[in-house]
């Protein structure tokens, strides 16, 4: 009995070790300070989807991942721990608009037969195939049935339109049948050596029943799109809306919205501190912070009300803090060092 | 140790029961000196307890029902009648006192115990235990699930690795004492149970992030903190941090202490006196956050400032991400209590006639 037990233990360890080295191959050399092709990408599995209080939630997972956390002067790498089993991602979205709100930080509680297994608040993250999501590596106890509770609270970013109605708490409970063999069936695609580390991105995963975290193409943005610029490999599109009333603006005021997005995939870039100045004929017309806002049409963006914008005005967007989301491979060197963006409106 | 108690009788307490409670408390008090080396003891009562009376609490006693205090939390509320808080530098003293209160000891520390026992009139609804002290969290790390092995510093007094409760960052006893009315000399107490996520804290964050998120980015940038922070002396040097909103905008991360220090009164005193301690109850690394303040509102205001919702709306700081230590703590339970002055500590009425109470107890 004892011998059998340790044999199984040993086999498990070897297995784990092999999986991990596949999940964390050496990083490409000479990564650019830009979005780049990672060493590989993976699919994901979706054990379930639930709906409650105006929100939907899908529980999804993939292999355990290495990722990076942001710091003011750089990034810090999070390695896969030997105990990590999967990368667990609860995707929560507003049912009506399909928007994934980055300000609503889910809390995960994993139990097995009523006993606590793991509990954490997953990090807000950016990944090329998943887009913006909340996720973290979870530590399970091998094959078996787990109960995963995802709970969310009220918002903490300004919302407009129909989104203002969605203020509530919600909790979604999933029965999650986990097995190492199902995990190992998740696709794993290697990117050829000559391609990894070069500028570009893996496309967003085709996630049928799930909404994506993209922002509209410039053509599809509401208002009058007045220009765009880039910084740290992110693209900033500037649009002007005539009616600022739903953004707290007074009569006759306009709304200036800045919509940053990743190159290639058009994934939203939340959790930045942005500010802007507007110069007209060499004098400053305004100097304000741009407030993060989630709007059903503009989706996640940063904006301010303005009295007026004239053609030829010089807009300078300053990135006071780059996106504080954690980053998966291929995004960790981009959107970090972000100089001012100049746009002539 | 916290013993949550339900008074057995329906409605208002009887005079006999008051005497029984007071006698039981005196029994354990006589056994030890009143200090950390001996035994420290408080008794406090919940809004549910005061609901037994027709009269409401005097004006000036602020004791609302507990409520959720952050947009992202959904705690259970503690509604037993009372809480006995036993504390000592010696764990055995606390355990002995508990047994004596339950009537399981005829002598305690060599001192005869009264026939009266607390559990004759109350039922123990919950029992929470904990510890605080240099090295204790590291020692107890393997009692709890999910505490990364060998990561909690050997000398840290709390699981998260830093010293807490610097003298100058605490409200004074005077600041938290109710000043007038029949409960003058008492205080209010808020007790929450916070579960900790130490995997992210120790395995994913680095030292810089832990310092920035616990204190402020300035402290992390300038290596202000050595080890658990004993080098800081009597204050967390929070005045050296930049204003919270500036740090949030420019660094994208704010510290717990930096944020919480915005809850100060006109004399720059913090509003709450923190007496929190760690726990491995139910095999989970957690913290019993016990705070004393003149009014529960003082706690609510402090917690609101700690949530930093104002900061997240206007900066890269998230609801929990980079927002002090909110990422790592989950509120499991909350309860509000009134700690009456000593003369009223045994099953007090909601509207005491101050002198009458005094007399009853002196004669008992
Ligand atoms: C795991 C939970 C917590 C830990 C480990 C923790 C730790 C700390 C530390 C290390 C400090 C700085 C040192 C000091 O001034 O004592 C501090 C300050 C402070 N904390 Fe906490 N804390 C926790 C939860 C809370 C909670 C729930 C509150 C209540 C709202 C709170 C309120 C405060 C206040 C008011 C200060 C002092 C601010 C001032 O200087 O005015 N803390 N905490
Ligand atoms: Cu992720």
XYZ file of C-alpha atoms and ligand atoms in Angstrom:
753
model
C 0.000 0.000 0.000
C 2.622 2.458 1.096
C 4.824 1.586 -1.873
C 1.920 2.010 -4.288
C 1.103 5.403 -2.827
C 4.574 6.776 -3.236
C 4.800 5.414 -6.767
C 1.687 7.322 -7.770
C 3.060 10.408 -6.027
C 6.278 10.168 -7.965
C 4.519 9.701 -11.282
C 2.384 12.745 -10.564
C 5.465 14.841 -9.912
C 7.200 13.892 -13.126
C 4.070 14.617 -15.057
C 3.717 18.011 -13.451
C 7.302 18.839 -14.185
C 6.963 18.035 -17.863
C 3.761 20.006 -18.186
C 5.383 22.994 -16.601
C 8.417 23.159 -18.789
C 6.075 23.031 -21.788
C 4.024 25.860 -20.277
C 7.064 27.999 -19.656
C 9.593 27.539 -22.453
C 12.452 30.042 -22.556
C 11.234 33.506 -23.502
C 12.149 34.746 -26.973
C 15.421 36.630 -27.123
C 15.411 40.353 -27.877
C 11.756 40.913 -27.143
C 10.741 44.274 -28.636
C 9.208 47.043 -26.475
C 6.025 46.267 -28.309
C 3.407 43.589 -28.723
C 5.154 40.442 -29.942
C 4.367 36.830 -30.875
C 4.751 34.679 -27.773
C 6.467 31.278 -27.703
C 3.136 29.477 -27.853
C -0.565 29.876 -27.213
C -3.228 27.706 -25.696
C -6.923 27.061 -25.943
C -9.261 26.931 -23.020
C -12.029 24.867 -21.529
C -15.388 26.187 -20.291
C -17.011 24.114 -17.532
C -20.121 26.276 -17.364
C -22.030 29.502 -17.759
C -24.546 31.122 -15.398
C -26.766 34.182 -15.361
C -27.867 36.364 -12.466
C -28.818 39.970 -11.701
C -28.062 41.355 -15.126
C -24.725 39.607 -15.427
C -23.540 36.432 -17.070
C -20.536 34.524 -15.902
C -18.562 31.817 -17.663
C -16.012 29.785 -15.813
C -13.045 29.044 -18.038
C -9.574 27.630 -17.548
C -6.402 26.704 -19.311
C -2.949 25.460 -18.355
C -1.195 27.256 -15.505
C 0.556 30.328 -16.869
C 3.493 32.521 -16.127
C 2.590 36.206 -16.211
C 3.808 39.612 -15.138
C 2.542 42.149 -12.610
C 3.013 45.865 -13.218
C 5.151 48.157 -11.126
C 5.718 51.888 -11.588
C 9.214 51.283 -12.938
C 8.857 47.978 -14.669
C 7.298 44.595 -14.329
C 7.739 41.626 -12.047
C 7.497 38.101 -13.303
C 5.206 35.553 -11.683
C 6.495 32.026 -12.231
C 4.280 28.968 -12.225
C 4.373 27.392 -8.749
C 4.775 23.616 -8.504
C 1.343 23.479 -6.782
C -0.454 25.417 -9.546
C -2.872 23.208 -11.476
C -4.684 25.505 -13.899
C -5.104 29.133 -14.938
C -8.651 29.888 -13.828
C -10.571 32.703 -15.511
C -14.093 33.739 -14.507
C -15.449 35.859 -17.346
C -18.234 38.178 -16.175
C -20.199 40.422 -18.529
C -23.197 42.702 -18.550
C -25.972 40.654 -20.170
C -27.518 43.511 -22.091
C -24.406 45.062 -23.643
C -21.979 42.141 -23.559
C -19.414 44.416 -21.924
C -16.855 42.831 -19.604
C -16.452 45.403 -16.813
C -12.816 45.595 -15.676
C -13.813 47.458 -12.508
C -15.774 44.557 -11.050
C -13.180 42.372 -9.402
C -14.526 38.851 -8.870
C -13.756 36.801 -5.796
C -13.266 33.061 -6.264
C -13.885 30.410 -3.655
C -13.001 26.829 -4.502
C -14.279 24.052 -2.269
C -14.432 20.282 -2.420
C -17.005 18.396 -0.319
C -17.554 21.580 1.651
C -13.882 21.930 2.477
C -11.974 25.018 1.386
C -9.414 24.339 -1.360
C -8.361 27.810 -2.516
C -9.761 31.333 -2.430
C -8.501 34.430 -4.187
C -9.362 37.528 -6.117
C -7.998 36.909 -9.625
C -5.883 39.641 -11.208
C -7.145 41.825 -14.035
C -5.048 40.631 -16.998
C -4.328 41.109 -20.666
C -3.620 38.203 -22.940
C -3.529 38.034 -26.707
C -5.919 35.114 -27.217
C -8.166 35.877 -24.190
C -8.115 39.670 -24.362
C -8.875 41.412 -21.078
C -9.886 38.963 -18.347
C -9.581 38.227 -14.652
C -7.415 35.228 -13.897
C -4.838 33.536 -11.752
C -3.267 30.140 -11.324
C -5.308 27.987 -8.974
C -4.126 25.149 -6.811
C -6.454 22.153 -6.988
C -6.139 18.752 -5.353
C -5.997 16.618 -8.465
C -8.857 15.010 -10.376
C -12.268 15.436 -8.830
C -15.364 17.556 -8.511
C -14.949 21.079 -7.190
C -17.430 23.796 -6.392
C -16.318 27.183 -7.646
C -18.157 30.241 -6.451
C -17.611 33.493 -8.319
C -18.941 36.534 -6.508
C -18.950 40.106 -7.707
C -19.879 43.394 -6.111
C -20.809 46.855 -7.255
C -18.853 48.846 -9.828
C -16.139 51.397 -9.101
C -15.722 53.003 -12.523
C -18.159 55.579 -13.859
C -20.888 54.043 -15.999
C -23.384 55.576 -18.354
C -26.597 54.651 -20.131
C -28.147 51.267 -19.430
C -24.994 50.233 -17.565
C -25.849 52.538 -14.661
C -28.707 50.190 -13.793
C -26.347 47.317 -13.183
C -25.028 48.095 -9.693
C -25.739 44.931 -7.853
C -23.975 42.040 -6.256
C -24.152 38.647 -7.858
C -22.836 35.219 -7.126
C -22.446 32.297 -9.520
C -21.830 28.739 -8.396
C -20.296 26.117 -10.672
C -19.815 22.410 -10.251
C -16.454 21.858 -11.846
C -15.373 18.384 -12.864
C -11.615 18.557 -13.170
C -9.303 15.955 -14.594
C -5.702 16.087 -15.676
C -6.651 14.309 -18.898
C -9.253 16.936 -19.904
C -6.712 19.610 -19.123
C -4.158 17.936 -21.342
C -6.635 17.914 -24.218
C -6.639 21.709 -24.303
C -4.868 22.791 -27.456
C -1.278 23.937 -27.260
C 0.191 25.630 -30.305
C 3.866 26.279 -30.629
C 4.933 29.365 -32.544
C 7.909 28.751 -34.827
C 11.269 30.010 -33.562
C 11.666 32.517 -36.382
C 8.283 34.071 -35.607
C 8.230 34.179 -31.802
C 9.515 37.431 -30.373
C 8.761 39.386 -33.556
C 6.176 42.161 -33.641
C 2.639 40.901 -34.003
C -0.005 39.101 -32.011
C -1.902 35.872 -31.850
C -5.519 36.520 -32.769
C -8.328 36.505 -30.227
C -9.639 33.065 -29.525
C -12.908 32.245 -31.207
C -15.062 31.974 -28.114
C -18.503 31.279 -29.427
C -20.751 31.889 -26.463
C -18.517 34.521 -24.865
C -18.365 38.227 -25.625
C -14.950 39.705 -26.345
C -13.195 42.593 -24.677
C -12.673 44.607 -27.831
C -13.470 48.271 -28.330
C -15.115 49.517 -31.556
C -13.154 50.144 -34.742
C -12.684 53.894 -35.366
C -15.478 53.749 -37.940
C -17.855 52.223 -35.461
C -17.111 54.662 -32.613
C -19.909 57.114 -31.896
C -19.253 60.805 -32.492
C -16.873 62.482 -34.864
C -13.531 60.677 -34.880
C -10.932 63.469 -34.895
C -7.684 61.568 -35.049
C -5.490 58.984 -33.436
C -1.972 58.380 -32.226
C 0.179 55.672 -30.700
C 2.183 55.273 -27.532
C 3.929 52.211 -26.141
C 2.462 50.292 -29.106
C -1.104 51.125 -28.021
C -3.384 52.993 -30.368
C -5.414 55.939 -29.024
C -8.470 56.988 -31.035
C -10.028 60.375 -30.254
C -13.700 61.043 -30.861
C -15.912 64.017 -30.100
C -19.557 63.655 -29.107
C -21.905 66.606 -29.491
C -24.042 65.656 -26.552
C -22.220 65.410 -23.231
C -25.328 65.105 -21.079
C -24.945 61.434 -20.250
C -21.377 62.138 -19.111
C -22.443 64.836 -16.696
C -21.900 67.679 -19.142
C -24.004 70.824 -19.224
C -26.028 72.302 -22.034
C -23.947 72.887 -25.130
C -20.933 71.017 -23.798
C -19.216 68.341 -25.807
C -17.631 65.104 -24.732
C -14.093 64.269 -25.722
C -13.458 60.542 -25.564
C -10.147 58.736 -25.887
C -10.379 55.059 -26.764
C -7.077 53.209 -26.323
C -6.677 49.702 -27.696
C -4.067 47.073 -28.365
C -2.717 46.859 -31.900
C -3.871 43.870 -33.992
C -6.652 42.666 -31.632
C -8.337 45.921 -30.583
C -8.539 44.767 -26.970
C -9.482 47.483 -24.476
C -6.746 48.947 -22.289
C -8.293 49.648 -18.895
C -6.769 50.804 -15.612
C -4.651 53.677 -16.901
C -4.333 57.186 -15.504
C -4.760 59.488 -18.493
C -4.859 63.259 -18.631
C -5.075 65.705 -21.500
C -4.356 69.284 -22.446
C -5.886 71.146 -25.339
C -3.951 73.975 -26.985
C -5.539 76.466 -29.308
C -3.276 78.965 -31.088
C -0.592 78.340 -28.478
C -2.773 78.888 -25.423
C -4.099 76.195 -23.161
C -7.853 75.697 -23.339
C -7.976 72.944 -20.803
C -5.820 70.652 -18.697
C -7.802 67.834 -17.132
C -7.726 64.216 -16.196
C -9.611 61.888 -18.500
C -11.951 59.815 -16.412
C -12.266 56.108 -17.062
C -15.872 55.411 -18.070
C -17.849 52.464 -19.362
C -20.492 53.435 -21.891
C -22.693 51.018 -23.850
C -21.598 52.564 -27.186
C -18.093 53.896 -26.558
C -17.444 50.934 -24.262
C -14.433 51.288 -21.968
C -12.780 54.641 -22.622
C -11.423 57.773 -20.946
C -13.139 61.103 -21.358
C -13.889 64.631 -20.280
C -16.492 67.245 -21.060
C -15.278 70.271 -23.033
C -16.837 73.566 -23.952
C -15.760 73.390 -27.524
C -13.209 71.869 -29.866
C -12.076 73.641 -32.987
C -10.365 72.148 -35.928
C -6.614 72.551 -35.564
C -6.667 72.303 -31.763
C -3.676 70.393 -30.418
C -4.586 67.593 -28.031
C -1.847 66.116 -25.866
C -2.728 62.905 -24.048
C -0.435 62.101 -21.137
C -0.231 58.586 -19.759
C 0.287 59.216 -16.040
C 0.146 55.460 -15.431
C 0.137 52.711 -18.067
C -2.464 49.925 -17.782
C -1.990 48.275 -14.377
C -3.376 44.976 -15.607
C -1.192 41.902 -15.298
C 0.237 40.750 -18.627
C 0.524 37.437 -20.361
C 3.408 36.650 -22.667
C 3.596 38.958 -25.660
C 2.083 41.933 -23.818
C 4.543 42.411 -20.959
C 6.959 44.629 -22.860
C 4.255 46.767 -24.490
C 2.055 49.488 -22.922
C 4.672 50.166 -20.244
C 6.843 53.051 -21.329
C 4.211 55.347 -22.773
C 5.171 58.844 -23.947
C 2.620 61.607 -24.657
C 0.325 61.242 -27.626
C -0.166 64.338 -29.806
C -3.236 64.606 -31.972
C -4.266 67.557 -34.104
C -8.030 67.646 -33.992
C -9.853 34.783 22.246
C -13.357 35.882 21.372
C -16.335 34.099 22.897
C -19.606 34.987 21.180
C -22.484 34.554 23.600
C -26.233 34.183 23.353
C -28.206 35.121 26.437
C -30.469 32.179 27.208
C -33.506 34.064 28.500
C -35.907 35.765 26.097
C -36.489 39.460 26.539
C -34.823 41.586 29.194
C -32.187 40.195 31.517
C -33.001 39.509 35.124
C -31.181 40.975 38.094
C -30.101 37.480 39.164
C -28.500 36.823 35.813
C -26.627 40.118 36.014
C -25.202 39.121 39.341
C -24.253 35.710 38.009
C -22.375 37.211 35.045
C -20.592 39.761 37.208
C -19.596 37.121 39.742
C -18.219 34.832 37.042
C -16.168 37.657 35.527
C -14.806 38.675 38.911
C -13.816 35.091 39.553
C -11.362 34.985 36.679
C -10.212 38.553 37.311
C -9.217 37.722 40.853
C -6.990 34.954 39.553
C -4.706 37.205 37.492
C -3.338 40.715 37.504
C -5.003 43.039 35.016
C -2.278 43.348 32.378
C -0.849 41.591 29.354
C 1.233 39.449 31.696
C -1.957 38.507 33.491
C -5.382 38.672 31.873
C -7.148 41.401 29.928
C -10.884 41.089 29.561
C -13.706 43.046 27.978
C -17.385 42.299 27.529
C -19.378 43.931 24.780
C -22.981 43.843 23.582
C -24.538 43.852 20.138
C -27.420 45.885 18.703
C -29.387 42.607 18.769
C -28.911 42.468 22.537
C -30.119 46.035 23.046
C -33.108 45.185 20.865
C -34.419 43.253 23.878
C -35.302 46.537 25.565
C -38.238 48.818 24.895
C -36.026 51.872 25.196
C -33.389 52.595 22.606
C -29.787 53.318 23.498
C -29.055 56.839 24.752
C -28.399 59.461 22.168
C -24.683 59.687 21.655
C -24.167 55.931 21.620
C -23.645 55.058 17.982
C -24.243 51.323 17.563
C -25.938 50.427 14.274
C -26.422 46.891 12.937
C -23.376 45.720 11.000
C -23.422 46.163 7.234
C -21.236 45.499 4.220
C -18.553 48.182 4.068
C -17.193 47.797 0.558
C -18.871 47.430 -2.835
C -17.096 44.098 -3.325
C -17.786 42.391 -0.013
C -20.699 40.278 1.117
C -20.007 39.334 4.732
C -22.128 37.387 7.182
C -23.231 39.427 10.177
C -22.599 38.434 13.757
C -25.743 38.835 15.824
C -25.092 37.019 19.108
C -25.862 39.090 22.204
C -22.373 39.583 23.547
C -18.672 38.986 23.063
C -16.146 38.272 25.785
C -12.630 39.151 24.650
C -9.894 37.425 26.631
C -6.273 38.383 25.991
C -2.969 37.544 27.564
C 0.693 37.184 26.698
C 0.312 33.584 27.828
C -2.039 31.348 25.853
C -2.602 29.082 28.883
C -4.068 31.991 30.862
C -6.713 32.572 28.202
C -7.585 28.884 27.952
C -7.781 28.591 31.739
C -10.038 31.631 32.024
C -12.309 30.210 29.342
C -12.661 26.958 31.252
C -13.370 28.809 34.483
C -16.098 30.871 32.791
C -17.671 27.600 31.707
C -17.607 26.339 35.266
C -14.997 23.685 34.577
C -12.502 24.891 37.185
C -12.915 25.202 40.919
C -9.611 27.020 41.211
C -7.840 29.157 38.636
C -4.171 30.011 39.121
C -4.622 28.897 42.716
C -7.609 31.172 43.320
C -10.993 29.700 44.246
C -13.656 30.273 41.621
C -17.252 31.237 42.411
C -20.165 28.857 41.920
C -21.532 31.323 39.419
C -20.613 30.455 35.840
C -21.135 32.431 32.702
C -22.584 29.470 30.831
C -25.416 29.183 33.368
C -26.983 32.199 31.700
C -25.440 32.306 28.220
C -24.692 29.816 25.451
C -21.428 30.001 23.559
C -22.431 30.637 19.949
C -18.947 30.924 18.509
C -15.356 30.752 19.658
C -12.579 32.503 17.756
C -8.961 32.285 18.628
C -5.827 34.016 17.509
C -2.365 35.259 18.199
C -0.056 38.177 17.537
C 3.642 38.375 18.213
C 7.057 38.202 16.617
C 7.563 34.783 15.062
C 4.128 33.359 15.846
C 2.730 33.520 12.278
C 5.783 31.726 10.858
C 5.463 29.129 13.593
C 1.758 28.570 12.887
C 2.015 28.724 9.093
C 1.423 25.005 8.633
C -1.784 25.065 10.701
C -3.505 26.870 7.853
C -4.221 26.003 4.245
C -2.487 28.059 1.571
C 0.228 29.714 3.605
C 3.329 29.446 1.405
C 5.953 27.413 3.233
C 8.950 29.372 4.480
C 7.653 32.657 3.105
C 6.238 34.298 6.243
C 9.301 36.061 7.742
C 10.620 34.409 10.917
C 10.327 37.579 12.987
C 7.029 38.961 11.667
C 4.255 39.568 14.214
C 1.467 39.169 11.618
C 0.934 36.883 8.602
C 1.421 39.664 6.094
C 4.943 40.210 7.360
C 4.846 43.704 8.808
C 4.509 45.229 12.196
C 1.210 47.010 12.729
C -0.219 49.299 15.354
C 2.584 51.865 15.664
C 1.800 54.092 18.614
C 1.499 57.283 16.614
C -0.798 55.657 14.077
C -3.340 54.577 16.642
C -6.116 56.541 18.298
C -5.509 57.055 22.022
C -7.803 55.380 24.551
C -9.212 58.792 25.291
C -10.003 59.354 21.622
C -12.074 56.178 21.473
C -13.884 56.618 24.799
C -17.529 57.674 24.933
C -17.472 61.050 26.659
C -20.910 61.545 28.159
C -24.181 59.880 29.034
C -24.708 56.709 31.048
C -22.218 54.779 28.901
C -19.452 57.382 29.381
C -16.147 55.611 29.810
C -17.212 52.845 27.423
C -16.397 52.487 23.745
C -17.702 50.792 20.624
C -16.087 47.762 19.080
C -16.165 46.479 15.534
C -14.965 42.941 14.891
C -14.500 41.575 11.410
C -12.986 38.351 10.228
C -10.776 38.770 7.201
C -9.472 35.801 5.213
C -5.997 36.324 3.797
C -4.629 35.263 0.424
C -0.951 34.812 1.153
C -0.161 32.935 -2.052
C -0.502 36.049 -4.187
C 1.123 38.159 -1.471
C 4.263 36.044 -1.089
C 4.575 33.960 -4.258
C 3.439 36.484 -6.854
C 4.176 39.937 -5.457
C 7.755 40.889 -4.678
C 9.130 42.753 -1.682
C 8.812 46.100 -3.437
C 5.128 45.491 -4.061
C 4.495 44.315 -0.515
C 6.094 47.455 0.913
C 4.297 49.737 -1.551
C 0.937 48.122 -1.024
C 1.166 47.889 2.773
C 2.765 51.296 3.407
C 3.211 53.411 0.269
C 5.309 53.465 -2.914
C 7.579 56.106 -1.375
C 8.605 53.688 1.376
C 9.273 50.950 -1.186
C 11.216 53.271 -3.485
C 13.423 54.545 -0.666
C 13.963 51.324 1.270
C 12.410 52.870 4.360
C 11.340 49.533 5.852
C 13.731 46.883 7.122
C 12.270 43.447 7.726
C 8.968 43.698 9.572
C 9.484 47.438 10.124
C 10.822 47.607 13.666
C 13.330 50.173 12.420
C 10.481 52.632 11.914
C 10.210 53.222 15.679
C 6.909 54.566 16.953
C 5.351 55.643 13.673
C 4.866 54.278 10.178
C 6.379 57.537 8.780
C 3.304 57.917 6.664
C 3.831 61.686 6.406
C 6.702 60.988 4.022
C 4.341 59.374 1.519
C 3.005 61.561 -1.261
C -0.708 62.412 -1.151
C -2.749 59.301 -1.966
C -4.476 60.691 -5.050
C -1.165 61.817 -6.574
C 0.435 58.436 -5.977
C -2.592 56.746 -7.499
C -2.413 58.827 -10.638
C 1.332 58.763 -11.113
C 2.388 55.377 -9.784
C -0.815 53.413 -10.365
C -0.580 51.874 -6.904
C -1.408 53.123 -3.404
C -0.525 51.826 0.041
C -2.900 50.606 2.728
C -1.382 52.788 5.458
C -1.167 55.801 3.181
C -4.831 55.507 2.264
C -6.055 54.702 5.765
C -4.201 57.675 7.235
C -6.656 59.926 5.448
C -9.102 59.044 8.214
C -7.847 61.442 10.850
C -9.647 64.007 13.001
C -8.922 67.733 13.308
C -6.074 66.975 15.708
C -4.556 64.584 13.176
C -5.424 61.613 15.352
C -6.515 58.331 13.758
C -10.147 57.530 14.595
C -9.756 53.900 15.568
C -7.659 51.894 18.010
C -6.695 48.658 16.249
C -6.358 45.486 18.293
C -6.308 42.983 15.464
C -4.746 39.545 15.680
C -4.101 36.643 13.316
C -5.873 33.337 13.346
C -5.800 29.857 11.858
C -9.412 29.107 12.843
C -10.986 26.583 10.419
C -7.535 25.978 8.938
C -7.550 29.304 7.122
C -4.999 32.074 7.525
C -7.108 34.969 8.654
C -7.221 38.028 10.822
C -9.684 39.040 13.504
C -9.797 42.769 12.971
C -10.923 44.197 16.271
C -11.133 47.975 16.451
C -12.248 50.339 19.198
C -13.671 53.759 18.414
C -15.967 56.283 20.048
C -18.654 55.723 17.440
C -19.127 52.933 14.898
C -19.252 55.713 12.298
C -15.559 56.304 12.979
C -14.875 52.776 11.845
C -17.149 53.068 8.832
C -15.392 56.281 7.791
C -11.984 54.671 8.191
C -12.967 51.645 6.176
C -14.417 53.837 3.465
C -11.146 55.678 3.196
C -9.330 52.350 3.085
C -11.561 51.210 0.184
C -10.288 54.188 -1.782
C -13.289 54.117 -4.096
C -12.663 57.818 -4.752
C -9.117 56.972 -5.810
C -10.081 54.139 -8.143
C -12.612 56.277 -9.973
C -9.918 58.772 -10.870
C -6.843 56.655 -11.507
C -5.232 53.429 -12.681
C -5.723 51.911 -9.227
C -8.349 49.163 -9.396
C -11.213 48.220 -7.113
C -8.792 45.788 -5.481
C -5.791 45.660 -7.835
C -2.887 47.840 -6.610
C -5.302 49.212 -4.031
C -3.405 48.735 -0.773
C -4.043 45.228 0.550
C -7.628 44.887 -0.686
C -6.537 42.298 -3.246
C -5.519 39.903 -0.471
C -8.252 40.236 2.126
C -11.809 39.016 1.991
C -14.300 40.043 4.632
C -16.046 36.977 5.979
C -17.925 38.418 8.945
C -18.717 41.718 10.622
C -20.221 42.629 13.963
C -20.731 45.794 16.009
C -20.690 45.920 19.803
C -20.796 48.339 22.698
C -18.206 47.892 25.422
C -19.926 49.461 28.435
C -17.926 50.979 31.281
C -16.914 48.413 33.878
C -19.805 49.246 36.166
C -22.273 48.279 33.427
C -20.483 45.322 31.932
C -22.910 42.631 33.137
C -26.023 42.542 30.936
C -26.578 46.311 30.923
C -29.975 47.906 30.245
C -30.323 50.105 27.163
C -31.060 53.166 29.310
C -29.138 52.775 32.544
C -29.823 55.064 35.473
C -26.122 55.432 36.006
C -25.860 55.543 39.823
C -28.372 52.740 40.451
C -26.224 50.341 38.430
C -23.106 51.318 40.275
C -24.729 50.513 43.625
C -26.041 47.109 42.551
C -22.625 45.910 41.557
C -20.737 47.276 44.500
C -23.011 45.293 46.773
C -22.836 42.056 44.822
C -4.990 42.026 6.982
C -5.415 43.122 7.416
C -4.574 44.294 7.796
C -3.230 44.399 7.973
C -2.175 43.297 7.860
C -2.949 45.777 8.295
C -1.704 46.279 8.517
C -1.425 47.602 8.720
C -0.112 48.157 8.807
C 1.190 47.370 8.682
C -0.243 49.479 9.008
C 0.898 50.492 9.111
C 1.508 50.506 10.447
C 0.615 51.180 11.451
O 0.358 52.362 11.311
O 0.150 50.497 12.345
C -1.653 49.770 9.079
C -2.188 51.010 9.330
C -3.538 51.255 9.459
N -4.556 50.377 9.186
Fe -4.354 48.423 8.713
N -4.131 46.472 8.321
C -5.143 45.604 8.016
C -6.486 45.890 7.914
C -7.038 47.102 8.254
C -8.448 47.355 8.322
C -9.554 46.351 8.006
C -8.592 48.639 8.725
C -9.908 49.322 8.988
C -10.459 50.170 8.277
C -7.266 49.203 8.896
C -6.996 50.483 9.312
C -5.743 50.998 9.458
C -5.488 52.340 9.944
C -6.542 53.341 10.381
C -4.103 52.511 9.933
C -3.318 53.736 10.393
C -3.505 54.905 9.504
C -2.972 56.151 10.152
O -1.749 56.248 10.263
O -3.774 56.995 10.485
N -6.355 48.242 8.603
N -2.356 48.611 8.878
Cu -4.749 35.331 -17.300
